[in-house]
Coordinates of C-alpha atoms in Angstrom, one line a residue:
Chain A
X1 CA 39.9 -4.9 52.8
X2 CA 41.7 -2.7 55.3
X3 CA 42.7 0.9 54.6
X4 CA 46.2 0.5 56.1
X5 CA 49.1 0.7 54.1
X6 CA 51.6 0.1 56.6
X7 CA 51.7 -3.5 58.2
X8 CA 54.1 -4.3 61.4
X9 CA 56.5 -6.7 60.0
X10 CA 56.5 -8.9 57.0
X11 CA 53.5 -9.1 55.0
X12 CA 52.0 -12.3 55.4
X13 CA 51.2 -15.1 52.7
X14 CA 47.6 -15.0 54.7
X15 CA 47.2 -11.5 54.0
X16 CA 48.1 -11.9 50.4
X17 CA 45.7 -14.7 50.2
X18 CA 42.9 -12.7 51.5
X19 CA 43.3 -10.2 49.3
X20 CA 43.8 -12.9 46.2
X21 CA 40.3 -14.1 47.2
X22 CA 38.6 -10.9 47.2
X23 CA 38.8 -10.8 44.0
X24 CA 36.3 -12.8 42.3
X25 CA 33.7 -10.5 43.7
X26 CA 34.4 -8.1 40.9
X27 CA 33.1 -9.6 37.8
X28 CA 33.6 -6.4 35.7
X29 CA 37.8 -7.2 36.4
X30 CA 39.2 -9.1 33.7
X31 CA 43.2 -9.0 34.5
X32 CA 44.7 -8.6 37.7
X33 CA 48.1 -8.1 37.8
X34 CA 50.2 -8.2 41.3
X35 CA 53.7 -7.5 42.7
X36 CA 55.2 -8.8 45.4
X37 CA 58.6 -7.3 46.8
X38 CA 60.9 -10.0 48.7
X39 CA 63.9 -9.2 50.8
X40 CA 66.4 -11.5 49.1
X41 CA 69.8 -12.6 51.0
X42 CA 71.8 -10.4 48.8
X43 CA 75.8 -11.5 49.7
X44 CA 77.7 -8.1 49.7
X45 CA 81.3 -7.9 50.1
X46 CA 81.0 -11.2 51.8
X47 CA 78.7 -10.8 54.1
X48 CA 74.9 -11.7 53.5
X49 CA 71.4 -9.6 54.3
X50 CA 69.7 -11.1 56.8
X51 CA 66.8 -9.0 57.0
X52 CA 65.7 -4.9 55.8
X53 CA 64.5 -2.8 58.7
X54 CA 61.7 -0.5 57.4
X55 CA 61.3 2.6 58.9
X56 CA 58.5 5.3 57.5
X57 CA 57.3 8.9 57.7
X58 CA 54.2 7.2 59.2
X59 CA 51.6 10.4 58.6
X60 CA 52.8 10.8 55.2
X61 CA 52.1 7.6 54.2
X62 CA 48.7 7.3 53.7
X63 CA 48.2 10.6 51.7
X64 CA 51.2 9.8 49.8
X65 CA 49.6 6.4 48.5
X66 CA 46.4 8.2 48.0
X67 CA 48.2 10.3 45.6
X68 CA 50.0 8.2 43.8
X69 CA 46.7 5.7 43.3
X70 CA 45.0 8.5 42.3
X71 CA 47.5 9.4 39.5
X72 CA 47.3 5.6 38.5
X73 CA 43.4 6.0 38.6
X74 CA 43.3 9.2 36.1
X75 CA 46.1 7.8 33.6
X76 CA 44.6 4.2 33.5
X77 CA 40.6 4.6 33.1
X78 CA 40.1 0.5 33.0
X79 CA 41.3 0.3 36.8
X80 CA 39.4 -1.1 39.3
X81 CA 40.9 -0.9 42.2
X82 CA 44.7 -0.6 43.9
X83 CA 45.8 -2.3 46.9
X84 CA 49.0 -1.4 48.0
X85 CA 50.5 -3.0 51.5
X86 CA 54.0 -2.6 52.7
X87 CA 56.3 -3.5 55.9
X88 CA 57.5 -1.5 58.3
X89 CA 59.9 -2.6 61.1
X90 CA 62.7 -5.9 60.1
X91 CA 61.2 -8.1 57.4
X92 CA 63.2 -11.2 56.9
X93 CA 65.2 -12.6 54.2
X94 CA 62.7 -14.6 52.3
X95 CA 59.9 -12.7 53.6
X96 CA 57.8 -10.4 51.5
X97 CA 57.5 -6.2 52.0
X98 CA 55.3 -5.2 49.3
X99 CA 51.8 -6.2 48.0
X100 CA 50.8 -4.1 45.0
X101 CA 47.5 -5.7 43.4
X102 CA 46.1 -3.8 40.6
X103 CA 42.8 -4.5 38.7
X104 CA 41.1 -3.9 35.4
X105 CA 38.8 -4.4 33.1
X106 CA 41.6 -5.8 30.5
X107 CA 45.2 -6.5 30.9
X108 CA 47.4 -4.3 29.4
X109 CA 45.9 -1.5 32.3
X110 CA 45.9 -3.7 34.8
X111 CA 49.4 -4.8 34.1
X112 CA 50.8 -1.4 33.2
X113 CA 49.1 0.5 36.5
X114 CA 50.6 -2.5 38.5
X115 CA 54.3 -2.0 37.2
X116 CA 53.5 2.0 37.4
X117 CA 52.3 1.9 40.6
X118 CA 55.1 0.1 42.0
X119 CA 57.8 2.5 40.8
X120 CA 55.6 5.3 42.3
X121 CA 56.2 3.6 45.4
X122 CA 59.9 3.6 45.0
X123 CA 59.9 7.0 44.1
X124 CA 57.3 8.6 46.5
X125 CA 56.5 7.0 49.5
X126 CA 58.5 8.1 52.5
X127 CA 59.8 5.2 53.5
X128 CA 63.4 3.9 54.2
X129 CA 65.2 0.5 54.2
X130 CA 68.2 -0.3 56.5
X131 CA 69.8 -3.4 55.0
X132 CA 71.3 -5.3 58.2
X133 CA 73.8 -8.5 58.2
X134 CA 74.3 -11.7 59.0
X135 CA 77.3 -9.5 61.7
X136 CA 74.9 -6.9 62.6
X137 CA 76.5 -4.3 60.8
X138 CA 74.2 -2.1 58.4
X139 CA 73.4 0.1 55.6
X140 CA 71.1 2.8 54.5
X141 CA 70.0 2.1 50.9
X142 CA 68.5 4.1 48.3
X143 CA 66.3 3.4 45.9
X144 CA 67.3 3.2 41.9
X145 CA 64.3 5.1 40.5
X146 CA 63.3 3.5 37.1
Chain B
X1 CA 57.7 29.6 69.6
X2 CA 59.2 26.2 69.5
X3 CA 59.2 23.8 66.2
X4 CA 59.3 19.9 65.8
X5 CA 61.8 18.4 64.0
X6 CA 61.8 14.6 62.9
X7 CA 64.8 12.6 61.2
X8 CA 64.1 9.9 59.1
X9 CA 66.7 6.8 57.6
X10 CA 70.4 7.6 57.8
X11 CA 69.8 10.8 59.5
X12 CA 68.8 9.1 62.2
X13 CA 72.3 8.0 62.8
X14 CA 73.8 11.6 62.3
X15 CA 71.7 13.4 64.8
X16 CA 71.5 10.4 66.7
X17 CA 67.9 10.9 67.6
X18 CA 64.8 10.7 65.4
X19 CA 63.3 13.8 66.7
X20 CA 64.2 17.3 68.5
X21 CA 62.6 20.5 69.4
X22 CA 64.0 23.5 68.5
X23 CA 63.1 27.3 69.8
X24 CA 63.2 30.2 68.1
X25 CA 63.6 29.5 64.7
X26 CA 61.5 31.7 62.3
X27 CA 62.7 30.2 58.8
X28 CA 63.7 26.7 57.0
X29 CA 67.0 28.4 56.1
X30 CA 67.3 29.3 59.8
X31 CA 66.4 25.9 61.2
X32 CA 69.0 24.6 58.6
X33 CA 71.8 27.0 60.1
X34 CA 70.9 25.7 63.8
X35 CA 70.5 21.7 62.8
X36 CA 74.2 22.3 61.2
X37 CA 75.1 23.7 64.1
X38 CA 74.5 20.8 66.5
X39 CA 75.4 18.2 63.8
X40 CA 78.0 19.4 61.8
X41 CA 77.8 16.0 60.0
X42 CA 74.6 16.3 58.1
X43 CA 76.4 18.9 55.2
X44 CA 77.6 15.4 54.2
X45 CA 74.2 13.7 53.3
X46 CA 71.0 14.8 50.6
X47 CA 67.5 15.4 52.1
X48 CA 64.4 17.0 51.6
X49 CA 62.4 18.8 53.8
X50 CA 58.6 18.6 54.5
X51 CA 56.4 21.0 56.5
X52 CA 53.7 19.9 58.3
X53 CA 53.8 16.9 55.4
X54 CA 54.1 19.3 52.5
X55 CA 58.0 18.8 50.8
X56 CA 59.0 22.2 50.4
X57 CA 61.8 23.0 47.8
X58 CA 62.3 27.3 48.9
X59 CA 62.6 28.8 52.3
X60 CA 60.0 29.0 54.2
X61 CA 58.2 30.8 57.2
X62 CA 58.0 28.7 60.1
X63 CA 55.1 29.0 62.9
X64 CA 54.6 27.8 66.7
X65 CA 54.2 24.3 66.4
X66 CA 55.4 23.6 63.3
X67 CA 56.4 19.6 62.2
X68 CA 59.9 19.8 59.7
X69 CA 60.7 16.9 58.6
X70 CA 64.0 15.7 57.5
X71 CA 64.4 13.0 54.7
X72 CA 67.3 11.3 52.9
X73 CA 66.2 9.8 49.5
X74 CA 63.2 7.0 50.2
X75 CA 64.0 3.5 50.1
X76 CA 60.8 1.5 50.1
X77 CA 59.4 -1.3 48.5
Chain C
X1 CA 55.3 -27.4 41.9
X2 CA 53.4 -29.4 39.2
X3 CA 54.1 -29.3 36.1
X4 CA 50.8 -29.4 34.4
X5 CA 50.4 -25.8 32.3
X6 CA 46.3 -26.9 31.7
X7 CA 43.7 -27.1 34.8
X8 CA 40.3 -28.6 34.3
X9 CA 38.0 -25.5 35.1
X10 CA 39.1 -22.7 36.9
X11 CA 42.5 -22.2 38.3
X12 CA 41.4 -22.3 42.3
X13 CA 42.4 -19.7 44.8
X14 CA 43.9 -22.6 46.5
X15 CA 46.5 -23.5 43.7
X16 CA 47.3 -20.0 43.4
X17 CA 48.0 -20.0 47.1
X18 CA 50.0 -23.4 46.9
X19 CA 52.1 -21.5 44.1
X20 CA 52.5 -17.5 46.3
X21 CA 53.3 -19.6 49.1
X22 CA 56.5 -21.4 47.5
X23 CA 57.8 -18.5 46.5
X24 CA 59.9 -17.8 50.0
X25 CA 61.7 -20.7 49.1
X26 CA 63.8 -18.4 46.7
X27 CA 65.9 -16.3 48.7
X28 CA 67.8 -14.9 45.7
X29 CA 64.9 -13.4 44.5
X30 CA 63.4 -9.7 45.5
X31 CA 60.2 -9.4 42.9
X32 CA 57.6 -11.7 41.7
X33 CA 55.4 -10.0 39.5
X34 CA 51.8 -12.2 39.3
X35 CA 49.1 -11.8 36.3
X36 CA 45.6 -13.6 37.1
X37 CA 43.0 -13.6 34.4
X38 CA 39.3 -13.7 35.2
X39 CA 36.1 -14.0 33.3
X40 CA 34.0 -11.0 33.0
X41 CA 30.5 -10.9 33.2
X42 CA 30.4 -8.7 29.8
X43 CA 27.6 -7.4 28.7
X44 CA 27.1 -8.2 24.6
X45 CA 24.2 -6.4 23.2
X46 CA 22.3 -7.2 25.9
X47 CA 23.0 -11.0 27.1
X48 CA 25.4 -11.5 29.9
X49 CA 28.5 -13.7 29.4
X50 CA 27.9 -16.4 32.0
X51 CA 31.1 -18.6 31.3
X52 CA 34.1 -19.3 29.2
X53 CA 34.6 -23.0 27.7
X54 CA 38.4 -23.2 26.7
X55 CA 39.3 -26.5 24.5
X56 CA 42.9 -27.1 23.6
X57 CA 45.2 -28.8 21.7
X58 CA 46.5 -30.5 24.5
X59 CA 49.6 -32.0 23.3
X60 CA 50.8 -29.1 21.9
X61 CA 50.5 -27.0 25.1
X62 CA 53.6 -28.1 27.0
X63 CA 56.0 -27.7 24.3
X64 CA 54.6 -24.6 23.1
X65 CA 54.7 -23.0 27.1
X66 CA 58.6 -24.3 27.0
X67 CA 59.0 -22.3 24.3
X68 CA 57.3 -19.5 25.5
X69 CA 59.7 -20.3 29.0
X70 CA 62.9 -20.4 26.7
X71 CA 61.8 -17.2 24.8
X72 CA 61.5 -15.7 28.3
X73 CA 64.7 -17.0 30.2
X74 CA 66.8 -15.9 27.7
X75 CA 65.5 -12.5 26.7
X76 CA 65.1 -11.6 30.4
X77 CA 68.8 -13.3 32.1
X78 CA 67.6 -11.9 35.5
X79 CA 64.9 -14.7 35.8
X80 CA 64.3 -17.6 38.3
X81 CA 61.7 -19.0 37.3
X82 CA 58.0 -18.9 35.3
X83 CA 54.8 -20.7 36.4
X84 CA 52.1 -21.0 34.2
X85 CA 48.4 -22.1 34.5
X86 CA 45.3 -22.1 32.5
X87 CA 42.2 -23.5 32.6
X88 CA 40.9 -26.1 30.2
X89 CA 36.7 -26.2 30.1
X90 CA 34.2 -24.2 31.6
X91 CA 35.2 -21.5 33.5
X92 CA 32.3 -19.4 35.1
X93 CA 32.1 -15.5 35.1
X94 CA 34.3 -14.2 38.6
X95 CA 36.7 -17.7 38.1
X96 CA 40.1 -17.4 37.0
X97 CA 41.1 -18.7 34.1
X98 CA 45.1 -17.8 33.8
X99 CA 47.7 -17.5 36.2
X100 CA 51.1 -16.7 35.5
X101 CA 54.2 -16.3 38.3
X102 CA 57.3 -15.1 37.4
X103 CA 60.4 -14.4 40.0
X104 CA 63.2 -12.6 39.1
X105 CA 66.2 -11.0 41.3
X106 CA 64.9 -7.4 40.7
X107 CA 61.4 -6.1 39.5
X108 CA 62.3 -4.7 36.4
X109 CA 62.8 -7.7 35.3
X110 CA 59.9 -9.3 36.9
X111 CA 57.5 -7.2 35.8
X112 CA 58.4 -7.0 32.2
X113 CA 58.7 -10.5 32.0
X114 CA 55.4 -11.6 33.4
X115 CA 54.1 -9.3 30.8
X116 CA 55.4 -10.5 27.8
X117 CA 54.6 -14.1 29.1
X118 CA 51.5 -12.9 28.6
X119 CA 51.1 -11.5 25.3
X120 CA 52.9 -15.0 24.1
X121 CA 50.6 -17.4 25.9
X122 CA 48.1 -15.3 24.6
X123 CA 49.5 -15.1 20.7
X124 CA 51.5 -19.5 20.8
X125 CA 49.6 -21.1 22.9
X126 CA 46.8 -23.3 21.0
X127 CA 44.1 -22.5 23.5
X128 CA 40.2 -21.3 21.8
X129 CA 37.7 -19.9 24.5
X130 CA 34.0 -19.8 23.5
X131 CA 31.6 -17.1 25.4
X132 CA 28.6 -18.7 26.7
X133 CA 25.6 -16.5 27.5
X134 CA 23.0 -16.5 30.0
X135 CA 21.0 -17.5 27.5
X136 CA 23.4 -20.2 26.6
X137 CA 23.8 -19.1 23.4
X138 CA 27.8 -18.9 22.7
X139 CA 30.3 -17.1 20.5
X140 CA 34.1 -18.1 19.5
X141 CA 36.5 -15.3 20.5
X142 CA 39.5 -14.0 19.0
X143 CA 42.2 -12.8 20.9
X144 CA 43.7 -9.0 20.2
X145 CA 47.3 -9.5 20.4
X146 CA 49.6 -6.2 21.9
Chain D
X1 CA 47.7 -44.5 4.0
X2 CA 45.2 -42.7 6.8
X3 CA 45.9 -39.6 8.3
X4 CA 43.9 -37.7 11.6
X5 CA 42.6 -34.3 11.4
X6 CA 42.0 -32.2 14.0
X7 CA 39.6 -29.4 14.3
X8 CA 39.6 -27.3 17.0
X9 CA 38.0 -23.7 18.0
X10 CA 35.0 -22.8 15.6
X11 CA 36.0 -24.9 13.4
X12 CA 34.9 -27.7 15.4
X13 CA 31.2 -26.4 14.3
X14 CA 32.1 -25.7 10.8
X15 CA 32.5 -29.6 10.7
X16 CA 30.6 -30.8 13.2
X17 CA 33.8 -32.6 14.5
X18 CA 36.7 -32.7 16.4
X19 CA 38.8 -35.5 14.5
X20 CA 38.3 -37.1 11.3
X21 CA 40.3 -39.6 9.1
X22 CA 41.1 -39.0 5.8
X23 CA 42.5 -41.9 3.3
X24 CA 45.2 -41.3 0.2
X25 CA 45.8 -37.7 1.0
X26 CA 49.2 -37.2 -0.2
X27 CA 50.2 -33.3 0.4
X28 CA 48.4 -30.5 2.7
X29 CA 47.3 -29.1 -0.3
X30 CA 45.3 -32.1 -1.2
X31 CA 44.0 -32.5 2.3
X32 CA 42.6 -29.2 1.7
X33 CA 40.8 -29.7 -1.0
X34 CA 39.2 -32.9 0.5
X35 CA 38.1 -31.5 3.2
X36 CA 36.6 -28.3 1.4
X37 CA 34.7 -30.5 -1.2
X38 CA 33.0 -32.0 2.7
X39 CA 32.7 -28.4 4.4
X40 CA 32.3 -26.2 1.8
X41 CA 32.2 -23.0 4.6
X42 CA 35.7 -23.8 5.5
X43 CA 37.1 -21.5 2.7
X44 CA 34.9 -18.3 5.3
X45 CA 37.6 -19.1 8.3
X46 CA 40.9 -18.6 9.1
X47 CA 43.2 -21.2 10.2
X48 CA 47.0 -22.3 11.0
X49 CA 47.8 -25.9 9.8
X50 CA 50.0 -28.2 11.9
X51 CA 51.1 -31.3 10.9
X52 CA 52.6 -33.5 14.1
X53 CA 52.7 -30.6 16.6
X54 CA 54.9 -28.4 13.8
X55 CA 52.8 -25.3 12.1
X56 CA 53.9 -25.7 8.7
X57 CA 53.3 -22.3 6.3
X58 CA 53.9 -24.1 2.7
X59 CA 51.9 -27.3 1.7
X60 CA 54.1 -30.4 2.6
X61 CA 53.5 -34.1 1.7
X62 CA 51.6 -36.1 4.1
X63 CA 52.5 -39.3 5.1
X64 CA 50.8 -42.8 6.8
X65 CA 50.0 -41.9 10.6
X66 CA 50.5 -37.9 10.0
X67 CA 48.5 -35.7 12.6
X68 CA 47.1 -32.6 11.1
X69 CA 45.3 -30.2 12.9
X70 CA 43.1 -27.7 11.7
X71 CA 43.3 -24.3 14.0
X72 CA 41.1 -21.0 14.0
X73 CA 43.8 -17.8 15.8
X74 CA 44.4 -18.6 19.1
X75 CA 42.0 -17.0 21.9
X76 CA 43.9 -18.2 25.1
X77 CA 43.8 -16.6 28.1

């Protein structure tokens, strides 16, 4: 699949399904286990999220995955392979911002590198989400590390 | 010698500008001292600071060319 | 969705599709954590595992997944909702075999959910998988619970 | 009185069955010895005993109609 990290805008169902069907090339993966981050329309002192605007530290991004799935690949010695995919620029309510979609030779690595993996995300990738309303107005969030 | 500077998420909104050159400026602690200088506002907020996409937690020598980046706590996912 | 749990052969890329692409209906939910389970060509001194046959008890499958559901729902109270799917007969080595969807508002949640769905499919539900070989000679397997 | 068994998993080979009928069985524990006096290599394999979709751990009696099923550990997924 691609090498890009960063997709314009949400990340499509199509692309999720593309990489879903890659898959069954690897007979040597026995679990897979996937994440999928959805802006939800989160009412907040009575107003309600319309969509997240992305923004990311664009250059860092790559080597910054790169890290953090090598980490994954040195503590977890079942995994296969990592695909990580995330937005930038306004993803929708309802639409999806991350695609983390780990595989292993058994479960329990593919599951733990996939829920791993995802709080590396959180905690290292530079990117930053601008929660905007159904008025326009906005906030900055941060991210509750786990 | 001149140095870029980027501003990422909410700092965006302080400096109102994502990035800005500055001339001159031979250390992170001096950079620090002039970017508080034009926006008073951003004693306010937390950030790091990369170098030429290194986070750097000391002072630092700067060079011609440089990249600093400035980055409130990340948000993604 | 349906609400069959068992799928005669292997769960297709197009059901799991069908499934990833209803989750957008949920706008109150930010993480779906997804666990696909695949047959591996193993190699078992010296013959190649060429499929799984699963048999069943098959009435006892739906109230033993609602169970499993119940256990789920009310251990994790930040959940929307659990899909589960598992193949009943032959599933061939690179073919899925299990797929299990679980939103939730947040990921913690989701994540920790979708793995202990898991382990309990893996330890309640009355499901027996047979290795077959290339030389189609076959061998009952046991599961190792977590 | 008749009652169905069920085999299921390896079991299935140990009996060369999936389902048989037993007559005048009046308690799991008799059931078990029936069936052991016709598979002898039973007694080698583990197994969980339901009796209408309920595992049961004591014996229990067994009545006209009753569905027992006969089931090796579980190897789903």
């Amino acid at each position: 699949m691609s090498n890009n990290i960063l997709i314009p805008g949400p990340v499509t169902h199509d692309l999720i399904t593309a990489y879903l069907n890659a898959i069954s090339n690897r007979t040597d993966a026995g679990g897979h286990s996937c994440f999928i981050g959805q802006v939800r329309a989160d009412n907040i002192a009575g107003k309600r999220v319309k969509a997240i605007e992305y923004s990311a530290y664009e250059k860092m991004v790559r080597p910054e995955a790169d890290q953090i799935i090598n980490m994954i690949l040195s503590e977890f010695d079942d995994v296969k392979s990592i695909d990580i995919l995330h937005s930038v620029g306004i993803v929708k309510a309802g639409e999806i911002s991350l695609f983390v979609l780990v595989s292993a030779g058994h479960r329990h690595h593919a599951i733990q590198a996939c829920s791993k993996t995802v709080e590396l995300i959180k905690e290292k990738l530079p990117v930053w989400k601008k929660e905007i309303f159904n008025d326009n107005s906005h906030e900055w969030k941060q991210n509750n590390l786990a | 010698m001149v140095v870029k500077v980027l501003f990422f998420g909410v700092l965006t909104e302080v400096t109102q500008t994502s990035c800005k050159h500055y001339n001159d400026v031979n250390s992170i602690s001096h950079l620090k001292f002039r970017i508080q200088d034009d926006f008073p506002e951003i004693v306010h907020y937390n950030f790091r600071i990369s170098v030429n996409n290194e986070i750097i937690n000391d002072d630092a020598v700067l060079n011609d060319g440089d990249e600093i980046a400035f980055m409130p706590p990340f948000s993604g996912g």
